[in-house]
Coordinates of C-alpha atoms in Angstrom, one line a residue:
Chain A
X1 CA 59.2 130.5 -63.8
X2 CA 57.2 133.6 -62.5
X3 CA 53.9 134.7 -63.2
X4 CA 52.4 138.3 -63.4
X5 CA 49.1 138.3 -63.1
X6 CA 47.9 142.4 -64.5
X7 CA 44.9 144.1 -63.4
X8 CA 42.5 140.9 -64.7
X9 CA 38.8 141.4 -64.2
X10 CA 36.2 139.1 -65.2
X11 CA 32.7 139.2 -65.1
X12 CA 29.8 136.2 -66.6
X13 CA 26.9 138.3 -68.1
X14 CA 26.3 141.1 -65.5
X15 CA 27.9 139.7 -62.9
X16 CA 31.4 141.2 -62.0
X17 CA 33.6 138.1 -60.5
X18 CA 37.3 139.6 -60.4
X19 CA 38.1 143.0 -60.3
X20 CA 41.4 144.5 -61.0
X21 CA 43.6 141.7 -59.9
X22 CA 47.5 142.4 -59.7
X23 CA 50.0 140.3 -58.5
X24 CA 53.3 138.6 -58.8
X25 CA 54.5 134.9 -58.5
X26 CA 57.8 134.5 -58.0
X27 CA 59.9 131.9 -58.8
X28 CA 60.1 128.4 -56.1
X29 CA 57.4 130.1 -53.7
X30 CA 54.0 129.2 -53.0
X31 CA 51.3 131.4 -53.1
X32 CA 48.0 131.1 -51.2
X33 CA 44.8 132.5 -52.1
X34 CA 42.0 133.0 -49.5
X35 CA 38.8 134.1 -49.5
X36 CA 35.2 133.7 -48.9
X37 CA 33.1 131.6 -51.0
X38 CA 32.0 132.7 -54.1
X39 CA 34.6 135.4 -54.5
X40 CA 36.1 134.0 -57.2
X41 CA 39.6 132.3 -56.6
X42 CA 39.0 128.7 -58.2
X43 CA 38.2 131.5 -61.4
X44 CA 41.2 133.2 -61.0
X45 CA 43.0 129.8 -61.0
X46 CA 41.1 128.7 -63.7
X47 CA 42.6 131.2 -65.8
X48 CA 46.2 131.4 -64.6
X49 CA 46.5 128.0 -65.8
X50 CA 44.5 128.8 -69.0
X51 CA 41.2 127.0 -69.0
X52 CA 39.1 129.9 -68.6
X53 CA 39.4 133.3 -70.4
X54 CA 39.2 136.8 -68.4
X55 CA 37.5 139.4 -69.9
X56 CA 40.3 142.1 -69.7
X57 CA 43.5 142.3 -68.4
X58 CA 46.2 139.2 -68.4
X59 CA 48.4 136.6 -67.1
X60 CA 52.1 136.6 -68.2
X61 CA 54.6 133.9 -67.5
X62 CA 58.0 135.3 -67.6
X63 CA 61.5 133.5 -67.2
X64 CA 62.6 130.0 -68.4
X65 CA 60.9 126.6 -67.4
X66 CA 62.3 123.7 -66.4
X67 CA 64.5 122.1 -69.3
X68 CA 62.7 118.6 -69.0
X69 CA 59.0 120.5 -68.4
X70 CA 56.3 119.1 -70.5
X71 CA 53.1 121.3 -69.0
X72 CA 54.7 124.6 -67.8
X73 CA 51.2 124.8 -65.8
X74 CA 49.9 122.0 -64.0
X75 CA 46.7 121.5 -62.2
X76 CA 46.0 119.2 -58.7
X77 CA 42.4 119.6 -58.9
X78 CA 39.9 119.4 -55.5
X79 CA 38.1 116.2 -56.5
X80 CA 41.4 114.5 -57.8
X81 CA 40.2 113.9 -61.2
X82 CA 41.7 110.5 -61.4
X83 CA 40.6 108.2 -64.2
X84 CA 38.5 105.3 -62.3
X85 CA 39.4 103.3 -65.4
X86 CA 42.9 103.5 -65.0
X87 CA 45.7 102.1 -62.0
X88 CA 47.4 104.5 -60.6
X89 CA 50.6 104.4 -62.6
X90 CA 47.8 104.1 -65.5
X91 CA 46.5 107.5 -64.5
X92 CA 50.1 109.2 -64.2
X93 CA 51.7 107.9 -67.4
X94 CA 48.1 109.4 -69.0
X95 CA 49.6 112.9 -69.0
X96 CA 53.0 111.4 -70.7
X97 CA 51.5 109.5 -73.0
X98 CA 50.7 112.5 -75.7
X99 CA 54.7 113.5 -75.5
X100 CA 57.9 112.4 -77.5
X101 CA 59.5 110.3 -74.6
X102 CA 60.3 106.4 -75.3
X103 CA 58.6 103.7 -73.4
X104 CA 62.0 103.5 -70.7
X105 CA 61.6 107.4 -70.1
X106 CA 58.2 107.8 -69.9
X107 CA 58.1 104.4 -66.7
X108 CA 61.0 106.2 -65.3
X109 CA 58.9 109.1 -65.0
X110 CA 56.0 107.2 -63.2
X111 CA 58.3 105.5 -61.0
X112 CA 60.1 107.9 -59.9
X113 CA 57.4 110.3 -59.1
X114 CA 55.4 107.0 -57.2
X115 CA 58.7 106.6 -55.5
X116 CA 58.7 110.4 -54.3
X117 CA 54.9 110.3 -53.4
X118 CA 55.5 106.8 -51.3
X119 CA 52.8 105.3 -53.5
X120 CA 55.2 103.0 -55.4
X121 CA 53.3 99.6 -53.7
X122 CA 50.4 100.7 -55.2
X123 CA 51.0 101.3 -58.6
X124 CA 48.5 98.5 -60.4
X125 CA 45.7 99.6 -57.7
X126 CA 42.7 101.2 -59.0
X127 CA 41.2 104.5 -57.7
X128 CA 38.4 102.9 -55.9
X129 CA 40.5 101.2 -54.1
X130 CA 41.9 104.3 -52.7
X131 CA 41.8 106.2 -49.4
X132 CA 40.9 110.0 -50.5
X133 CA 44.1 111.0 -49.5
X134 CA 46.0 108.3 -51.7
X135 CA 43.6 109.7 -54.2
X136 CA 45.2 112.8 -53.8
X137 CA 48.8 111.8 -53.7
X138 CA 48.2 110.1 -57.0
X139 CA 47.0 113.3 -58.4
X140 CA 50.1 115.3 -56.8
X141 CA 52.5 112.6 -58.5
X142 CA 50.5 113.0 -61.7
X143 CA 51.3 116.5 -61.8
X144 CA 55.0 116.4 -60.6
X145 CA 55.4 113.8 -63.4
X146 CA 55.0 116.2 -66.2
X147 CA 57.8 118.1 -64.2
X148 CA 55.8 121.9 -64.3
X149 CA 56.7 125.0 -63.8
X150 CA 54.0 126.0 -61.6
X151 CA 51.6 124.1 -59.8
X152 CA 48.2 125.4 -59.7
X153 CA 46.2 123.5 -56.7
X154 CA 42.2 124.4 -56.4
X155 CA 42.1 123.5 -52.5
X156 CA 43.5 120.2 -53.1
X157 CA 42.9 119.3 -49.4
X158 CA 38.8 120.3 -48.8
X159 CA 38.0 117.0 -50.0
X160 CA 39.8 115.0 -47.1
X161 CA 39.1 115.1 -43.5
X162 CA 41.6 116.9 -40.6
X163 CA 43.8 114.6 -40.3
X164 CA 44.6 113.1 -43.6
X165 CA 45.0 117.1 -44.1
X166 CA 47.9 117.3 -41.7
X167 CA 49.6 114.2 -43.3
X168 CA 49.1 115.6 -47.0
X169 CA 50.7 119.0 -45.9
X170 CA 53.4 117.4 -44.4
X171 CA 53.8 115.9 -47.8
X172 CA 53.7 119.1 -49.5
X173 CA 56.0 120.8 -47.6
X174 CA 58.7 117.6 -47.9
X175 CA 58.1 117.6 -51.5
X176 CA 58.8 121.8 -51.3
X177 CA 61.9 121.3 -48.9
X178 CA 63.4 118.8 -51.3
X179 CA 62.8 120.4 -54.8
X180 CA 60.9 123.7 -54.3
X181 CA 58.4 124.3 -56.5
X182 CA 56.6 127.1 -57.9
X183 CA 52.6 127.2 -56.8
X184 CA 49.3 128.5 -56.9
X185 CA 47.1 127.3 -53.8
X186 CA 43.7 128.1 -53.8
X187 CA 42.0 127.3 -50.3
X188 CA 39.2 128.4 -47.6
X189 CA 41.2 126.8 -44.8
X190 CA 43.3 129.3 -43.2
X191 CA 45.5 127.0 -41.5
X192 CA 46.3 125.5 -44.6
X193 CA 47.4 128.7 -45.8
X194 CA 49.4 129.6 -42.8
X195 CA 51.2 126.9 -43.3
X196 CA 52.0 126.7 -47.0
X197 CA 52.0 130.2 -48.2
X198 CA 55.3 132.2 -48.8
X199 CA 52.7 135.0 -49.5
X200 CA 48.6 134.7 -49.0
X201 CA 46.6 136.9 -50.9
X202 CA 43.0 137.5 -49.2
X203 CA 40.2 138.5 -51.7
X204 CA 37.5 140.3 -50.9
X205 CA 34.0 138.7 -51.6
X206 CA 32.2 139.7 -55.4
X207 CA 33.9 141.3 -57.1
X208 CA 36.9 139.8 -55.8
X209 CA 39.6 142.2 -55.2
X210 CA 42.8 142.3 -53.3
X211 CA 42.2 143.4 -49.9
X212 CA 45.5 142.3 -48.9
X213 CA 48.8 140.2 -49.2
X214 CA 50.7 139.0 -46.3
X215 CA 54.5 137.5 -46.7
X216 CA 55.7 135.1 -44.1
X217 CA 59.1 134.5 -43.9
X218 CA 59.3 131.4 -41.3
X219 CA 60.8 128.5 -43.3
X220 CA 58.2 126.2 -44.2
X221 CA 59.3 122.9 -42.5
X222 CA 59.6 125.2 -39.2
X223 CA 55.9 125.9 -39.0
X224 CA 54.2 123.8 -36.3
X225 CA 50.4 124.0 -35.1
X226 CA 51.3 125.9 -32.5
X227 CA 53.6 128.2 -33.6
X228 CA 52.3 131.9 -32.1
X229 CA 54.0 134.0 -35.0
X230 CA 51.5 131.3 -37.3
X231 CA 48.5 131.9 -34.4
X232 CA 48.7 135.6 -35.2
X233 CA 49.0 135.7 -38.5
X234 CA 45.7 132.9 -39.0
X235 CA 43.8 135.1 -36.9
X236 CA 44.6 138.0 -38.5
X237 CA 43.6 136.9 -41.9
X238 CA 40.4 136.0 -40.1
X239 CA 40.0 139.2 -38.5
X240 CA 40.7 140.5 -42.7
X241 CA 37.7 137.8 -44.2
X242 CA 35.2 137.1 -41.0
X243 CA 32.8 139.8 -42.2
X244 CA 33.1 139.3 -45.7
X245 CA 32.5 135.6 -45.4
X246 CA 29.7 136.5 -43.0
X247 CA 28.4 138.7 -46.0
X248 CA 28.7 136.0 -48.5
X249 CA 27.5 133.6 -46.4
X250 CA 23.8 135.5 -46.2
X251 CA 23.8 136.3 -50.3
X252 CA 21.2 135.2 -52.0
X253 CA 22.5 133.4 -55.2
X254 CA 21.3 134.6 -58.7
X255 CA 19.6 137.5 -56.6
Chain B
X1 CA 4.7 108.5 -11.3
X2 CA 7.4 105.7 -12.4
X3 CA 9.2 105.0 -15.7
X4 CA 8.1 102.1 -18.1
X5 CA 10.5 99.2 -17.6
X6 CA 13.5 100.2 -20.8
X7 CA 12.4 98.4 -24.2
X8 CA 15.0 97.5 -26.7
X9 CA 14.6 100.4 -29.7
X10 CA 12.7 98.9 -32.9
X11 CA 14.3 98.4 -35.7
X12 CA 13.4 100.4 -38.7
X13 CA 16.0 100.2 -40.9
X14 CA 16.6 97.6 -43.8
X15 CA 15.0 96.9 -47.0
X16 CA 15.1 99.1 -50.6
X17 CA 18.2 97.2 -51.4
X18 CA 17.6 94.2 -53.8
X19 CA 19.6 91.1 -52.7
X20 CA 20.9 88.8 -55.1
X21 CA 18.7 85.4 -54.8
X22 CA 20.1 82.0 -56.7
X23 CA 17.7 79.8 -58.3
X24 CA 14.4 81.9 -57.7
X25 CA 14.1 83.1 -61.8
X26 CA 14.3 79.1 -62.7
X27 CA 12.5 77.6 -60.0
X28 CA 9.7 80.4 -61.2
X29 CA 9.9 79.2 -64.9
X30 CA 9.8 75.4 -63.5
X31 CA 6.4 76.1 -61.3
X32 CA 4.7 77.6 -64.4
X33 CA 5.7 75.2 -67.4
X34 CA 4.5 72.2 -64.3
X35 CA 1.4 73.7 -63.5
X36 CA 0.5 74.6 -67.7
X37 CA 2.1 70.4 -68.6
X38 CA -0.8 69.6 -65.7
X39 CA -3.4 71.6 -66.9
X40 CA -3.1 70.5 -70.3
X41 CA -2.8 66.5 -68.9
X42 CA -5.6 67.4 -66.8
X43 CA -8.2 68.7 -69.4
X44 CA -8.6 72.4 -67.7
X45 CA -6.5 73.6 -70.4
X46 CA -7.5 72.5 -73.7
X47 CA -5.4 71.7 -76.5
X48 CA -6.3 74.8 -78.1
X49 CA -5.6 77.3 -76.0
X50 CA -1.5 76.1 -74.7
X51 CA 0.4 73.4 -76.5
X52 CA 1.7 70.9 -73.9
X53 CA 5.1 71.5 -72.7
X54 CA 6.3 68.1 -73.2
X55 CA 5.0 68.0 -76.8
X56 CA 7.1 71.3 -77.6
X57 CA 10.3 69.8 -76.3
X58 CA 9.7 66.7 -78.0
X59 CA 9.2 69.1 -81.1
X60 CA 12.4 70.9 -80.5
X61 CA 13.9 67.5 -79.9
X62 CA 12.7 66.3 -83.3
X63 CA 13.5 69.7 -84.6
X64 CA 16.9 69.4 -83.5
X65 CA 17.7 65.7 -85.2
X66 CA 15.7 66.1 -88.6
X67 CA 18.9 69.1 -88.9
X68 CA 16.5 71.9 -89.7
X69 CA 17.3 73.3 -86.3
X70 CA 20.3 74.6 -87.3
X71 CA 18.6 75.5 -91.0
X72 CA 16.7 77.9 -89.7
X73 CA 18.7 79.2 -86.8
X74 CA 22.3 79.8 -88.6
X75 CA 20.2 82.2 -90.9
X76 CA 18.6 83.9 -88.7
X77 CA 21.6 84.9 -86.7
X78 CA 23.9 85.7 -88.8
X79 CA 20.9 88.5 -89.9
X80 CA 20.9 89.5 -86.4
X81 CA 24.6 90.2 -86.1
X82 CA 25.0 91.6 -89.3
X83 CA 22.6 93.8 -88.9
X84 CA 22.5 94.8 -85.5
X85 CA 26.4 95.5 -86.3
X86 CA 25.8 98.0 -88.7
X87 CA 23.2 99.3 -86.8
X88 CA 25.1 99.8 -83.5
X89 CA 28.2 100.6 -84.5
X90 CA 26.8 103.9 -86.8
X91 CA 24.6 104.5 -83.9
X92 CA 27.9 104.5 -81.9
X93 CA 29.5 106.9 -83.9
X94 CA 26.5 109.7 -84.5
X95 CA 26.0 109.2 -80.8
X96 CA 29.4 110.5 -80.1
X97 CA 29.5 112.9 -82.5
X98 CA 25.8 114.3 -81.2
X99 CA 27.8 114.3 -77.7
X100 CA 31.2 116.1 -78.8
X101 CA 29.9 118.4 -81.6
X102 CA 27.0 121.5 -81.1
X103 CA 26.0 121.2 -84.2
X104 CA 25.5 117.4 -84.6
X105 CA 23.6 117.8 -81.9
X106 CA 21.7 120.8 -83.3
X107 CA 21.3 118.9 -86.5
X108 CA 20.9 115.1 -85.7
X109 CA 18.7 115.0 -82.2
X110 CA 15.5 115.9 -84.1
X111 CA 16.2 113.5 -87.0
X112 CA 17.0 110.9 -84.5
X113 CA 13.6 111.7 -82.6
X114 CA 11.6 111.5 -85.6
X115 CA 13.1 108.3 -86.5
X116 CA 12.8 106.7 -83.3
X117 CA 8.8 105.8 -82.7
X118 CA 8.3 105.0 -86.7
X119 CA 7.3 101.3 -86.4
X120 CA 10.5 99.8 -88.3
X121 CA 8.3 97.2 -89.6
X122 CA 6.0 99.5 -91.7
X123 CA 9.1 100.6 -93.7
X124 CA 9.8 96.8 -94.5
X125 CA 7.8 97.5 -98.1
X126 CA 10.1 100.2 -98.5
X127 CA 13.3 98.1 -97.6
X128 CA 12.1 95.6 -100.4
X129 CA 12.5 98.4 -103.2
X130 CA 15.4 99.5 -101.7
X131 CA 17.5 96.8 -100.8
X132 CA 16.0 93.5 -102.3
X133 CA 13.8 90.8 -101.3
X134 CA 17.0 89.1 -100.1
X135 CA 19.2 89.8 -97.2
X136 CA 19.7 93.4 -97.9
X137 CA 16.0 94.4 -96.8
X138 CA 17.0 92.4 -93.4
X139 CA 20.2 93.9 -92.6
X140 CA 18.6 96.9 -93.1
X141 CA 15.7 96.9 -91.4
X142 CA 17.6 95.2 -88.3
X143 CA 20.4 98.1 -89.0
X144 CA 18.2 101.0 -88.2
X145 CA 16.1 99.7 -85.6
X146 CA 19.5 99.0 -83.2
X147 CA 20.5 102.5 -84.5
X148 CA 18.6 104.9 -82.9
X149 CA 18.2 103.1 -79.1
X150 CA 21.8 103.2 -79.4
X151 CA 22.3 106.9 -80.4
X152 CA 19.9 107.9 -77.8
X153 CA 21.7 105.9 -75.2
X154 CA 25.7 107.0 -76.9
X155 CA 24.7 110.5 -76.7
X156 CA 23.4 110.3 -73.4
X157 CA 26.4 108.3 -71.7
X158 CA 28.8 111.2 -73.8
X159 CA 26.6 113.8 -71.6
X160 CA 27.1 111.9 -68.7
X161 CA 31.0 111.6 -68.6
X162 CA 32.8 113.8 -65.8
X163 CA 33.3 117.3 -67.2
X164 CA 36.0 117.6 -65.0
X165 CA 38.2 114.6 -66.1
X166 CA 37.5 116.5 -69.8
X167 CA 39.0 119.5 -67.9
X168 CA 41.7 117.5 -66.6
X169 CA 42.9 116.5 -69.6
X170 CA 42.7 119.8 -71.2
X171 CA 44.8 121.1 -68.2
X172 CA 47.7 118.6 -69.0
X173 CA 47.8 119.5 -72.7
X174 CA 46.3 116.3 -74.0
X175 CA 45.4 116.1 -77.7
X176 CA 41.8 116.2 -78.8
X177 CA 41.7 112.9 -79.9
X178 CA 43.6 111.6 -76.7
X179 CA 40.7 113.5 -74.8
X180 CA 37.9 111.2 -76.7
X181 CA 39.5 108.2 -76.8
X182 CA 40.9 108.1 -73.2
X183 CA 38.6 109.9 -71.5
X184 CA 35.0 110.3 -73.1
X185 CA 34.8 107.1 -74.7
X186 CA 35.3 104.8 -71.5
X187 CA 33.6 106.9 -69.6
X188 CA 30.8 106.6 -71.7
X189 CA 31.2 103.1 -72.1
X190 CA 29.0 102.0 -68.9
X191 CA 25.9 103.7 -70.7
X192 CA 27.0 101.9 -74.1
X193 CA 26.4 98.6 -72.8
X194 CA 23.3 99.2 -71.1
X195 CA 21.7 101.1 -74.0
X196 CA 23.0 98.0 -75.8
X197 CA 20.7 95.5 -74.1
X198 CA 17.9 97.5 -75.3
X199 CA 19.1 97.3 -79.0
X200 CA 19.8 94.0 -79.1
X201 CA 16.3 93.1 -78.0
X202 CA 14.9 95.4 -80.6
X203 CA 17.1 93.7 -83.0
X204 CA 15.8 90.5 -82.1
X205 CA 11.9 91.7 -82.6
X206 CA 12.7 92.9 -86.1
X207 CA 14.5 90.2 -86.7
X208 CA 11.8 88.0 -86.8
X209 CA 9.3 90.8 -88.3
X210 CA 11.6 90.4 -91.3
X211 CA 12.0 87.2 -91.6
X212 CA 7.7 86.3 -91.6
X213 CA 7.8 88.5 -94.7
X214 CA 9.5 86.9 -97.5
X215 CA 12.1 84.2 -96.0
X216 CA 12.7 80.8 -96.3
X217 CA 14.5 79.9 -93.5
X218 CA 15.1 81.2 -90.3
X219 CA 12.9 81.2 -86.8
X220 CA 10.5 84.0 -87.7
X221 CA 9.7 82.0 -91.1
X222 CA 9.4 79.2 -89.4
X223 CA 7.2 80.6 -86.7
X224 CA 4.9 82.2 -89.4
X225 CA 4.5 78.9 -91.2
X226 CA 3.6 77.0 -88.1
X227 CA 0.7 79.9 -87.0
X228 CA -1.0 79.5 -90.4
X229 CA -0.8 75.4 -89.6
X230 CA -2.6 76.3 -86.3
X231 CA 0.6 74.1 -85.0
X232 CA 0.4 75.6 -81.7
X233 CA 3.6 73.0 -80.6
X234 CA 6.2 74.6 -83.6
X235 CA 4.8 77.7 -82.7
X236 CA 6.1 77.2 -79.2
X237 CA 9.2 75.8 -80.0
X238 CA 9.8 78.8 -82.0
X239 CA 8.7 80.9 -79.1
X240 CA 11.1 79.2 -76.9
X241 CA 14.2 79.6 -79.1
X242 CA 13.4 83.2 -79.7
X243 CA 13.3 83.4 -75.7
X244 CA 16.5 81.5 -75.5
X245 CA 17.8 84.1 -78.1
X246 CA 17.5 86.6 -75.8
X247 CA 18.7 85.3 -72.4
X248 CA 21.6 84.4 -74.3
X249 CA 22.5 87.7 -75.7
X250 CA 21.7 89.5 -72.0
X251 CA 23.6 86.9 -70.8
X252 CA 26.7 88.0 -73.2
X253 CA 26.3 91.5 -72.5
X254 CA 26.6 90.9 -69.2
X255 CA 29.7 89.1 -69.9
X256 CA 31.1 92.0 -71.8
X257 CA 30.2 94.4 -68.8
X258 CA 32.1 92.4 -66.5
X259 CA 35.1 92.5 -68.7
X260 CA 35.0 95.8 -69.6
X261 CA 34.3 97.5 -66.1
X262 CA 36.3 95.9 -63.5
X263 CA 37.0 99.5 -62.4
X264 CA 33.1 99.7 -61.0
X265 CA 32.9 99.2 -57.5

């Protein structure tokens, strides 16, 4: 499924958030938004996948979704939003639970997602019992279970430290290399996007706007740390954001 | 000019953390009903002022085999759970809905706040007309004194739960009512269960507020009849069941708790 997002702005009472926002998700790529704080893009996310409404302009989905898709657009949220109530296969068959499928298919579902994840010794453990970064695989197999069309991820990694980072993109980029998906991924760490993005889109600070969108065409299991094609390009969407960010940095807030 | 010989660093660190000590709360209890059972043996306490403790077990004890133990404790429990019932589960309900709806909350929180510090007891006349001299005035009286701790405590708890597990669910297309009753209600529950410890005790006050006006039986009746007697050791017996009461239902709620919320670390 691709998404067109057209000339969305949105502003809260006086303050202009996203301004004039155009761009294109195709199908089975992942697309990285970057940005300084405060410029909007967990906003923009917000209302890709629905949960927030802009105040003009719109977000299309075009082309057909999955055949077995039960949420076209899924979220993996920064702070996991796990159910401490629930075990982990608990917290994944949550999202099937509200759907037609029969007991068999709806296990089926968590196993095999658990199995794809590597979590499946730990599905009767409870989130507190979790590393953050088993916290966030859990939420990653909850939203492969519902089989989406998109994923929409608001920096899914800022809550973990470096190197459960590197493991978890690892992850993502197996998960990509054996079924590519179509995503959204909203971070502030440029290696992160380097790494993951087919295309990243740098916003300027408020109102965010699209200062620029850079493609990279290396395969995505190819990209290493030290890859100099990689080097350039971080550095050159720092070279795009350090001001801005510098800017947003010294902003008053509510000023 | 040469150095002081190296000191190890003092320790500054520790405390603000309450530990968990065994047998302190009883051995407290047993120090206090000892020193009162010498002071009345003694003479420094005189028979007017404490009962001795020894005289209020044996009157529990005789309490107990005479068979009106249970006369006047089955009555006044089944009030409590009946009533407190009513009372929390509505209170359960309009809490949630004052948590979930704008204008419950717009309509109900001012109600509930004027309702709250009216001294149930005062409205026990009222009750009478109402409901009856008979059980009805109880229940009800019991009813709406658990009621509005636990609305209070409901709505707050609803407040409480993690707006962005709500958002979660929203995000995976979950129905409304899946939202509530997966999400908002076990979140909530934690607060519940505190807010119910509050109620129950509550309960337990009116209970026996009810039951000195216009009962036959139960503990509160049969606290009331031995103050007029001056019986200072039925008075304390009754005292000591009422206390019992109370650590019992803690105790049970505590049970509940640790049922309920293994998932607390």
């Amino acid at each position: 499924m691709d998404l067109i997002i057209e000339r969305l702005s949105h502003s809260y009472d006086t303050v202009n958030v996203l301004s004039d926002i155009t761009l294109q998700v195709p199908s089975g790529q992942i697309m990285c938004v970057v940005g300084p704080s405060g410029c909007g893009k967990s906003t923009l996310l917000r209302m890709i996948g629905g949960l927030e409404r802009p105040s003009a302009g719109h977000v299309l989905q075009g082309g057909d979704v999955p055949p077995d898709c039960l949420n076209p657009l899924t979220f993996v949220f920064q702070d996991f939003a796990l159910l401490p109530w629930r075990s982990v296969a608990g917290n994944i068959g949550l999202v099937l639970e509200d759907h037609p499928l029969d007991a068999a298919a709806r296990a089926a579902r968590v196993a095999d997602v658990l199995a794809r994840t590597g979590l499946s010794d730990f599905a009767k453990a409870l989130p507190r019992q979790l590393s953050g970064g088993m916290k966030q695989r859990v939420a990653i197999a909850r939203a492969l279970a519902v089989n989406p069309a998109v994923m929409l991820m608001d920096e899914p990694l800022s809550a973990l430290d470096a190197q459960t980072r590197e493991l978890l993109i690892d992850d993502l980029v197996g998960l990509w290399m054996r079924a590519p998906f179509t995503a959204v991924y909203v971070t502030h760490n440029l290696a992160e996007a380097v790494r993951l993005g087919h295309q990243i889109v740098v916003l300027s600070r408020r109102p965010g706007r699209v200062r620029e969108v850079m493609h990279l065409r290396i395969p995505l299991d190819q990209r290493t740390l030290a890859d100099p094609v990689l080097q350039a390009a971080q550095e050159r969407l720092w070279a795009l954001m350090r001001d801005e960010a510098l800017a947003a940095d010294q902003e008053l807030a509510d000023a | 000019m040469h150095n002081p010989p190296p000191a190890p660093v003092p320790f500054r660190g520790g405390g603000f953390r309450p530990q968990r000590l065994r047998g302190v709360g009883v051995a407290v209890f047993v120090v206090l009903i000892l020193v009162i059972e010498w002071g009345t043996r003694a003479g420094w306490i005189s028979n007017l002022t404490l009962p001795r403790p020894s005289d209020v077990v044996a009157t529990l004890v005789q309490l107990w085999k005479s068979g009106l133990f249970l006369q006047h404790v089955v009555p006044s429990l089944t009030r409590l759970a009946v009533g407190s019932a009513m009372g929390v589960l509505a209170g359960v309900a309009v809490g949630v809905m004052i948590g979930l709806f704008s204008l419950a909350r717009a309509g109900l929180v001012p109600l509930v706040a004027a309702l709250f510090p009216i001294p149930k007891i005062a409205l026990l006349p009222l009750f009478v007309i109402w409901f009856g001299i008979d059980e009805g005035s109880k229940y009800a009286l019991i009813a709406l004194g658990t009621f509005t701790p636990t609305v209070v405590a409901t709505f707050g708890a609803v407040d409480n739960v993690d707006r962005t597990l709500v958002r979660m669910g929203q995000s995976f297309g979950l129905k409304w009512w899946s939202i509530v009753r997966k999400i908002v209600l076990p979140g909530a529950l934690p607060g519940i269960l505190s807010g119910l410890r509050i109620s129950l005790s509550i309960g337990i006050i009116l209970l026996v507020a009810a039951e000195m006006l216009g009962a036959q039986y139960g503990i509160g009746a049969y606290i009331l009849e031995a103050g007029s007697l001056y019986d200072l050791e039925r008075l304390f017996a009754g005292v000591v069941i009422l206390s019992s009461l109370g650590v019992v239902v803690s105790w049970l709620i505590a049970l509940l708790e640790k049922r309920l919320l293994v998932w607390r670390s």
